[in-house]
Amino acid sequence: MRFAVVGHVEWIEFARVSHMPVAGEIIDASDSFHEAAGSAAVAAVQLAKLGGGADFFTALGDDERGGLAAARLTELGVTVHAARRDAATRWGFVHLDDHGERTITIVGERLVPHGADPLPWERLDAADAVFVSGGDASAMRQARRARVLVATPRAAAGLSGVQVDALVGSGHDRLEQVDPLDPPPHLVVTTRGAEGGEWHGTEHRRGTWKAAAIDGDVVDAYGAGDTFAGGLTYALGAGCDTDAALAFAARCGAANLRGRGPYEGQLTEA
């Protein structure tokens, strides 16, 4: 099977703290690390772990963070196809508290691929499923070459006129609440963390699912939702029905919570 992702990268600096600092407070971090992350990158790595590889169409700044992000994602099994921009690669800072909760600050403009970028878009013809987090309208039309197209609401600006098979977003994130797409997606999935979530589809079909059990302690919540999206893309590309695909995606999201950073806890093909 073949999978791909179209979207953005963020270089993230993590710091583990006992609690979120209040205004004016100075707090010591007990651990710190950095990663190439962001919703598209996290989904791409999850797909690579499940499917033996994934193509990632993105845009990176012509700076040190851009080079580091490309190298790290390649190390994680992702084939990176990146257009270079004369701009800074977006980055962020994440506080991780003792309960595993993450609080995120993002700096800079999100860099996304354009359909006119000289990238090997023809590789999408053979893709069983593609996940998109962002891109211009032409890039979204390129992504539609795949058999199954899964999107986050953050990609909505480029999706007008593009038929989406599944739209997946967080019910707790105000940035993922958007106006209905035209044409409407075949499946709309709304996640609600530990509460599970709900879905609705064509012909008035709708349902809910429960969050999967977490086998161990919650270590780090960063990337759990994006890992869920990667798992959903994999399952739909594999031909699973809605209930089975959501159950599998829930397993992926729960597994992610057990690991340090966005990748340590992700499920693998094994």
mmCIF file of C-alpha atoms in Angstrom:
data_model
loop_
_atom_site.group_PDB
_atom_site.id
_atom_site.type_symbol
_atom_site.label_atom_id
_atom_site.label_comp_id
_atom_site.label_asym_id
_atom_site.label_seq_id
_atom_site.Cartn_x
_atom_site.Cartn_y
_atom_site.Cartn_z
ATOM 1 C CA MET A 1 0.000 0.000 0.000
ATOM 2 C CA ARG A 2 1.070 3.605 -0.630
ATOM 3 C CA PHE A 3 0.364 6.641 1.539
ATOM 4 C CA ALA A 4 1.188 10.329 1.339
ATOM 5 C CA VAL A 5 0.715 13.589 3.222
ATOM 6 C CA VAL A 6 0.448 17.154 1.890
ATOM 7 C CA GLY A 7 1.004 19.928 4.403
ATOM 8 C CA HIS A 8 3.285 21.810 6.750
ATOM 9 C CA VAL A 9 6.135 21.281 9.198
ATOM 10 C CA GLU A 10 6.914 23.017 12.484
ATOM 11 C CA TRP A 11 10.214 22.725 14.338
ATOM 12 C CA ILE A 12 9.161 22.293 17.972
ATOM 13 C CA GLU A 13 11.168 22.864 21.167
ATOM 14 C CA PHE A 14 9.776 20.888 24.138
ATOM 15 C CA ALA A 15 10.277 21.511 27.856
ATOM 16 C CA ARG A 16 8.898 19.314 30.636
ATOM 17 C CA VAL A 17 7.788 21.331 33.663
ATOM 18 C CA SER A 18 5.957 20.551 36.895
ATOM 19 C CA HIS A 19 3.159 22.964 35.947
ATOM 20 C CA MET A 20 2.372 25.733 33.506
ATOM 21 C CA PRO A 21 4.131 28.913 34.676
ATOM 22 C CA VAL A 22 1.875 31.775 35.681
ATOM 23 C CA ALA A 23 2.513 35.369 34.650
ATOM 24 C CA GLY A 24 5.871 36.576 35.927
ATOM 25 C CA GLU A 25 6.991 33.152 37.190
ATOM 26 C CA ILE A 26 10.354 31.558 36.397
ATOM 27 C CA ILE A 27 10.285 27.766 36.273
ATOM 28 C CA ASP A 28 12.974 25.121 35.714
ATOM 29 C CA ALA A 29 12.486 22.403 33.080
ATOM 30 C CA SER A 30 13.322 18.848 34.111
ATOM 31 C CA ASP A 31 13.810 17.746 30.494
ATOM 32 C CA SER A 32 14.012 19.364 27.061
ATOM 33 C CA PHE A 33 14.216 18.129 23.476
ATOM 34 C CA HIS A 34 13.254 19.165 19.944
ATOM 35 C CA GLU A 35 11.456 17.545 17.010
ATOM 36 C CA ALA A 36 10.181 18.112 13.496
ATOM 37 C CA ALA A 37 6.447 18.150 14.124
ATOM 38 C CA GLY A 38 3.141 19.819 13.251
ATOM 39 C CA SER A 39 -0.016 17.991 12.191
ATOM 40 C CA ALA A 40 1.141 16.889 8.732
ATOM 41 C CA ALA A 41 4.561 15.724 9.911
ATOM 42 C CA VAL A 42 3.104 13.698 12.789
ATOM 43 C CA ALA A 43 0.546 12.037 10.491
ATOM 44 C CA ALA A 44 3.284 11.303 7.914
ATOM 45 C CA VAL A 45 5.469 9.529 10.471
ATOM 46 C CA GLN A 46 2.512 7.476 11.733
ATOM 47 C CA LEU A 47 1.692 6.441 8.165
ATOM 48 C CA ALA A 48 5.342 5.571 7.526
ATOM 49 C CA LYS A 49 5.418 3.349 10.618
ATOM 50 C CA LEU A 50 2.204 1.562 9.632
ATOM 51 C CA GLY A 51 2.721 1.340 5.887
ATOM 52 C CA GLY A 52 6.466 0.941 5.506
ATOM 53 C CA GLY A 53 6.963 4.496 4.241
ATOM 54 C CA ALA A 54 5.112 7.650 3.236
ATOM 55 C CA ASP A 55 5.620 10.498 0.771
ATOM 56 C CA PHE A 56 5.457 13.948 2.338
ATOM 57 C CA PHE A 57 4.826 16.988 0.121
ATOM 58 C CA THR A 58 5.665 20.157 2.011
ATOM 59 C CA ALA A 59 7.433 23.532 1.979
ATOM 60 C CA LEU A 60 10.402 24.462 4.162
ATOM 61 C CA GLY A 61 12.187 27.682 4.849
ATOM 62 C CA ASP A 62 15.703 28.114 3.500
ATOM 63 C CA ASP A 63 17.147 28.078 7.022
ATOM 64 C CA GLU A 64 18.692 25.755 9.601
ATOM 65 C CA ARG A 65 15.355 24.611 11.020
ATOM 66 C CA GLY A 66 14.167 23.631 7.552
ATOM 67 C CA GLY A 67 17.246 21.487 6.990
ATOM 68 C CA LEU A 68 16.951 19.881 10.415
ATOM 69 C CA ALA A 69 13.266 19.085 9.857
ATOM 70 C CA ALA A 70 13.899 17.406 6.494
ATOM 71 C CA ALA A 71 16.761 15.325 7.918
ATOM 72 C CA ARG A 72 14.769 14.240 10.975
ATOM 73 C CA LEU A 73 11.688 13.189 9.012
ATOM 74 C CA THR A 74 13.871 11.224 6.600
ATOM 75 C CA GLU A 75 15.426 9.475 9.600
ATOM 76 C CA LEU A 76 11.907 8.538 10.736
ATOM 77 C CA GLY A 77 11.131 6.788 7.432
ATOM 78 C CA VAL A 78 9.351 9.598 5.565
ATOM 79 C CA THR A 79 10.266 10.479 1.956
ATOM 80 C CA VAL A 80 10.343 14.292 2.005
ATOM 81 C CA HIS A 81 9.489 16.280 -1.142
ATOM 82 C CA ALA A 82 10.021 19.894 -0.082
ATOM 83 C CA ALA A 83 9.732 23.172 -1.942
ATOM 84 C CA ARG A 84 12.124 25.736 -0.509
ATOM 85 C CA ARG A 85 10.880 29.180 0.470
ATOM 86 C CA ASP A 86 12.901 32.331 1.111
ATOM 87 C CA ALA A 87 11.420 32.521 4.602
ATOM 88 C CA ALA A 88 11.874 31.195 8.108
ATOM 89 C CA THR A 89 10.587 27.708 8.877
ATOM 90 C CA ARG A 90 7.722 27.899 11.355
ATOM 91 C CA TRP A 91 8.663 26.863 14.881
ATOM 92 C CA GLY A 92 7.087 26.548 18.276
ATOM 93 C CA PHE A 93 7.572 26.021 21.985
ATOM 94 C CA VAL A 94 5.694 23.412 24.018
ATOM 95 C CA HIS A 95 5.346 23.121 27.788
ATOM 96 C CA LEU A 96 4.641 19.538 28.923
ATOM 97 C CA ASP A 97 3.333 19.329 32.492
ATOM 98 C CA ASP A 98 3.414 16.421 34.952
ATOM 99 C CA HIS A 99 -0.015 15.260 33.730
ATOM 100 C CA GLY A 100 1.220 14.936 30.146
ATOM 101 C CA GLU A 101 -0.781 17.929 28.931
ATOM 102 C CA ARG A 102 0.809 20.159 26.298
ATOM 103 C CA THR A 103 0.516 23.930 25.915
ATOM 104 C CA ILE A 104 1.731 25.234 22.567
ATOM 105 C CA THR A 105 3.050 28.571 21.320
ATOM 106 C CA ILE A 106 3.695 28.849 17.560
ATOM 107 C CA VAL A 107 5.939 31.446 15.908
ATOM 108 C CA GLY A 108 5.891 32.404 12.233
ATOM 109 C CA GLU A 109 3.865 31.820 9.104
ATOM 110 C CA ARG A 110 2.783 28.327 8.120
ATOM 111 C CA LEU A 111 4.608 27.296 4.940
ATOM 112 C CA VAL A 112 2.584 24.992 2.686
ATOM 113 C CA PRO A 113 3.209 23.456 -0.735
ATOM 114 C CA HIS A 114 1.693 24.864 -3.923
ATOM 115 C CA GLY A 115 0.513 22.792 -6.840
ATOM 116 C CA ALA A 116 2.902 24.747 -9.080
ATOM 117 C CA ASP A 117 5.932 23.716 -7.006
ATOM 118 C CA PRO A 118 8.218 21.341 -8.970
ATOM 119 C CA LEU A 119 7.464 18.330 -6.782
ATOM 120 C CA PRO A 120 6.796 14.738 -7.965
ATOM 121 C CA TRP A 121 3.015 15.039 -7.706
ATOM 122 C CA GLU A 122 2.582 12.084 -10.066
ATOM 123 C CA ARG A 123 3.489 9.808 -7.146
ATOM 124 C CA LEU A 124 0.036 10.551 -5.744
ATOM 125 C CA ASP A 125 -1.566 8.596 -8.593
ATOM 126 C CA ALA A 126 -0.512 5.379 -6.867
ATOM 127 C CA ALA A 127 -1.487 6.456 -3.338
ATOM 128 C CA ASP A 128 -4.183 4.503 -1.533
ATOM 129 C CA ALA A 129 -4.813 7.463 0.780
ATOM 130 C CA VAL A 130 -3.528 11.002 1.340
ATOM 131 C CA PHE A 131 -3.858 13.224 4.403
ATOM 132 C CA VAL A 132 -3.751 17.005 3.906
ATOM 133 C CA SER A 133 -3.157 19.741 6.481
ATOM 134 C CA GLY A 134 -2.569 22.646 4.110
ATOM 135 C CA GLY A 135 -1.685 23.814 0.627
ATOM 136 C CA ASP A 136 -3.067 26.078 -2.051
ATOM 137 C CA ALA A 137 -6.072 25.054 -4.148
ATOM 138 C CA SER A 138 -3.833 23.541 -6.815
ATOM 139 C CA ALA A 139 -2.015 21.394 -4.239
ATOM 140 C CA MET A 140 -5.361 20.141 -2.918
ATOM 141 C CA ARG A 141 -6.359 19.144 -6.458
ATOM 142 C CA GLN A 142 -3.079 17.265 -6.759
ATOM 143 C CA ALA A 143 -3.876 15.451 -3.497
ATOM 144 C CA ARG A 144 -7.245 14.391 -4.938
ATOM 145 C CA ARG A 145 -5.339 12.102 -7.323
ATOM 146 C CA ALA A 146 -5.251 9.549 -4.482
ATOM 147 C CA ARG A 147 -7.998 6.987 -4.047
ATOM 148 C CA VAL A 148 -8.926 8.335 -0.577
ATOM 149 C CA LEU A 149 -8.482 11.948 0.562
ATOM 150 C CA VAL A 150 -8.533 12.780 4.291
ATOM 151 C CA ALA A 151 -8.255 16.404 5.460
ATOM 152 C CA THR A 152 -8.077 18.514 8.590
ATOM 153 C CA PRO A 153 -10.321 21.600 8.751
ATOM 154 C CA ARG A 154 -7.124 23.694 8.827
ATOM 155 C CA ALA A 155 -6.777 22.885 5.108
ATOM 156 C CA ALA A 156 -10.257 24.201 4.301
ATOM 157 C CA ALA A 157 -9.039 27.338 2.501
ATOM 158 C CA GLY A 158 -7.741 25.249 -0.395
ATOM 159 C CA LEU A 159 -10.474 22.610 -0.499
ATOM 160 C CA SER A 160 -13.309 24.492 -2.209
ATOM 161 C CA GLY A 161 -14.570 22.346 -5.061
ATOM 162 C CA VAL A 162 -12.512 19.307 -3.970
ATOM 163 C CA GLN A 163 -14.368 16.166 -2.875
ATOM 164 C CA VAL A 164 -13.006 15.074 0.514
ATOM 165 C CA ASP A 165 -13.633 11.517 1.659
ATOM 166 C CA ALA A 166 -13.101 12.258 5.361
ATOM 167 C CA LEU A 167 -12.709 15.510 7.300
ATOM 168 C CA VAL A 168 -11.221 14.967 10.774
ATOM 169 C CA GLY A 169 -10.836 17.653 13.418
ATOM 170 C CA SER A 170 -10.819 18.296 17.148
ATOM 171 C CA GLY A 171 -14.033 19.345 18.829
ATOM 172 C CA HIS A 172 -11.922 21.097 21.488
ATOM 173 C CA ASP A 173 -9.873 23.253 19.063
ATOM 174 C CA ARG A 174 -11.458 26.534 17.934
ATOM 175 C CA LEU A 175 -9.122 26.607 14.900
ATOM 176 C CA GLU A 176 -10.711 23.409 13.602
ATOM 177 C CA GLN A 177 -14.272 24.747 13.543
ATOM 178 C CA VAL A 178 -15.006 25.790 9.962
ATOM 179 C CA ASP A 179 -17.952 26.430 7.684
ATOM 180 C CA PRO A 180 -19.237 23.398 5.743
ATOM 181 C CA LEU A 181 -17.201 22.443 2.699
ATOM 182 C CA ASP A 182 -18.636 22.413 -0.815
ATOM 183 C CA PRO A 183 -18.989 19.653 -1.860
ATOM 184 C CA PRO A 184 -19.631 18.176 1.605
ATOM 185 C CA PRO A 185 -17.226 15.432 2.750
ATOM 186 C CA HIS A 186 -18.457 11.852 2.648
ATOM 187 C CA LEU A 187 -17.484 11.517 6.337
ATOM 188 C CA VAL A 188 -16.975 14.161 9.066
ATOM 189 C CA VAL A 189 -15.145 13.040 12.210
ATOM 190 C CA THR A 190 -15.022 15.145 15.391
ATOM 191 C CA THR A 191 -12.635 13.988 18.119
ATOM 192 C CA ARG A 192 -13.199 14.762 21.802
ATOM 193 C CA GLY A 193 -10.103 13.341 23.505
ATOM 194 C CA ALA A 194 -10.850 10.956 26.356
ATOM 195 C CA GLU A 195 -14.575 11.207 25.519
ATOM 196 C CA GLY A 196 -14.060 9.518 22.136
ATOM 197 C CA GLY A 197 -15.972 11.414 19.471
ATOM 198 C CA GLU A 198 -18.750 11.408 16.917
ATOM 199 C CA TRP A 199 -19.108 11.165 13.166
ATOM 200 C CA HIS A 200 -21.697 11.811 10.513
ATOM 201 C CA GLY A 201 -21.831 10.869 6.888
ATOM 202 C CA THR A 202 -24.011 10.885 3.817
ATOM 203 C CA GLU A 203 -27.651 9.731 3.870
ATOM 204 C CA HIS A 204 -27.997 10.934 7.482
ATOM 205 C CA ARG A 205 -25.680 8.253 8.815
ATOM 206 C CA ARG A 206 -24.082 9.111 12.152
ATOM 207 C CA GLY A 207 -22.493 7.468 15.170
ATOM 208 C CA THR A 208 -20.010 7.717 18.014
ATOM 209 C CA TRP A 209 -16.939 5.878 19.212
ATOM 210 C CA LYS A 210 -15.211 5.428 22.544
ATOM 211 C CA ALA A 211 -11.607 6.340 23.243
ATOM 212 C CA ALA A 212 -9.283 3.333 23.293
ATOM 213 C CA ALA A 213 -7.787 2.158 26.565
ATOM 214 C CA ILE A 214 -4.307 3.488 27.304
ATOM 215 C CA ASP A 215 -1.877 0.671 28.071
ATOM 216 C CA GLY A 216 0.282 2.524 30.586
ATOM 217 C CA ASP A 217 0.680 6.025 31.942
ATOM 218 C CA VAL A 218 -0.007 9.188 29.970
ATOM 219 C CA VAL A 219 3.429 10.650 29.226
ATOM 220 C CA ASP A 220 2.827 13.294 26.569
ATOM 221 C CA ALA A 221 -0.352 14.483 24.824
ATOM 222 C CA TYR A 222 1.447 16.285 22.001
ATOM 223 C CA GLY A 223 0.535 14.765 18.624
ATOM 224 C CA ALA A 224 -2.193 12.390 19.813
ATOM 225 C CA GLY A 225 -4.857 13.972 17.614
ATOM 226 C CA ASP A 226 -2.588 14.093 14.573
ATOM 227 C CA THR A 227 -1.599 10.476 15.150
ATOM 228 C CA PHE A 228 -5.327 9.635 15.267
ATOM 229 C CA ALA A 229 -5.688 11.339 11.868
ATOM 230 C CA GLY A 230 -2.766 9.330 10.484
ATOM 231 C CA GLY A 231 -4.304 6.106 11.757
ATOM 232 C CA LEU A 232 -7.674 7.001 10.249
ATOM 233 C CA THR A 233 -6.038 7.723 6.879
ATOM 234 C CA TYR A 234 -4.269 4.351 6.995
ATOM 235 C CA ALA A 235 -7.431 2.425 7.894
ATOM 236 C CA LEU A 236 -9.610 4.108 5.268
ATOM 237 C CA GLY A 237 -6.901 3.538 2.667
ATOM 238 C CA ALA A 238 -6.847 -0.124 3.681
ATOM 239 C CA GLY A 239 -10.574 -0.385 2.964
ATOM 240 C CA CYS A 240 -11.916 -0.496 6.538
ATOM 241 C CA ASP A 241 -15.508 0.577 7.149
ATOM 242 C CA THR A 242 -16.206 3.646 9.288
ATOM 243 C CA ASP A 243 -16.516 1.887 12.652
ATOM 244 C CA ALA A 244 -13.398 -0.221 12.136
ATOM 245 C CA ALA A 245 -11.383 2.750 10.865
ATOM 246 C CA LEU A 246 -12.339 4.875 13.875
ATOM 247 C CA ALA A 247 -11.562 2.071 16.315
ATOM 248 C CA PHE A 248 -8.124 1.653 14.756
ATOM 249 C CA ALA A 249 -7.479 5.419 14.763
ATOM 250 C CA ALA A 250 -8.454 5.527 18.454
ATOM 251 C CA ARG A 251 -5.850 2.835 19.183
ATOM 252 C CA CYS A 252 -3.233 4.937 17.389
ATOM 253 C CA GLY A 253 -4.128 8.067 19.340
ATOM 254 C CA ALA A 254 -4.082 6.245 22.684
ATOM 255 C CA ALA A 255 -0.722 4.624 21.940
ATOM 256 C CA ASN A 256 0.765 8.025 21.140
ATOM 257 C CA LEU A 257 0.007 9.248 24.675
ATOM 258 C CA ARG A 258 2.430 6.697 26.153
ATOM 259 C CA GLY A 259 5.587 8.094 24.546
ATOM 260 C CA ARG A 260 7.862 11.105 24.938
ATOM 261 C CA GLY A 261 7.298 13.521 22.080
ATOM 262 C CA PRO A 262 5.075 12.884 19.065
ATOM 263 C CA TYR A 263 6.709 9.678 17.797
ATOM 264 C CA GLU A 264 7.954 7.432 20.594
ATOM 265 C CA GLY A 265 4.550 5.912 21.421
ATOM 266 C CA GLN A 266 3.172 5.555 17.880
ATOM 267 C CA LEU A 267 2.009 2.153 16.691
ATOM 268 C CA THR A 268 4.121 0.321 14.114
ATOM 269 C CA GLU A 269 3.206 -2.187 11.439
ATOM 270 C CA ALA A 270 4.353 -4.967 13.774
#
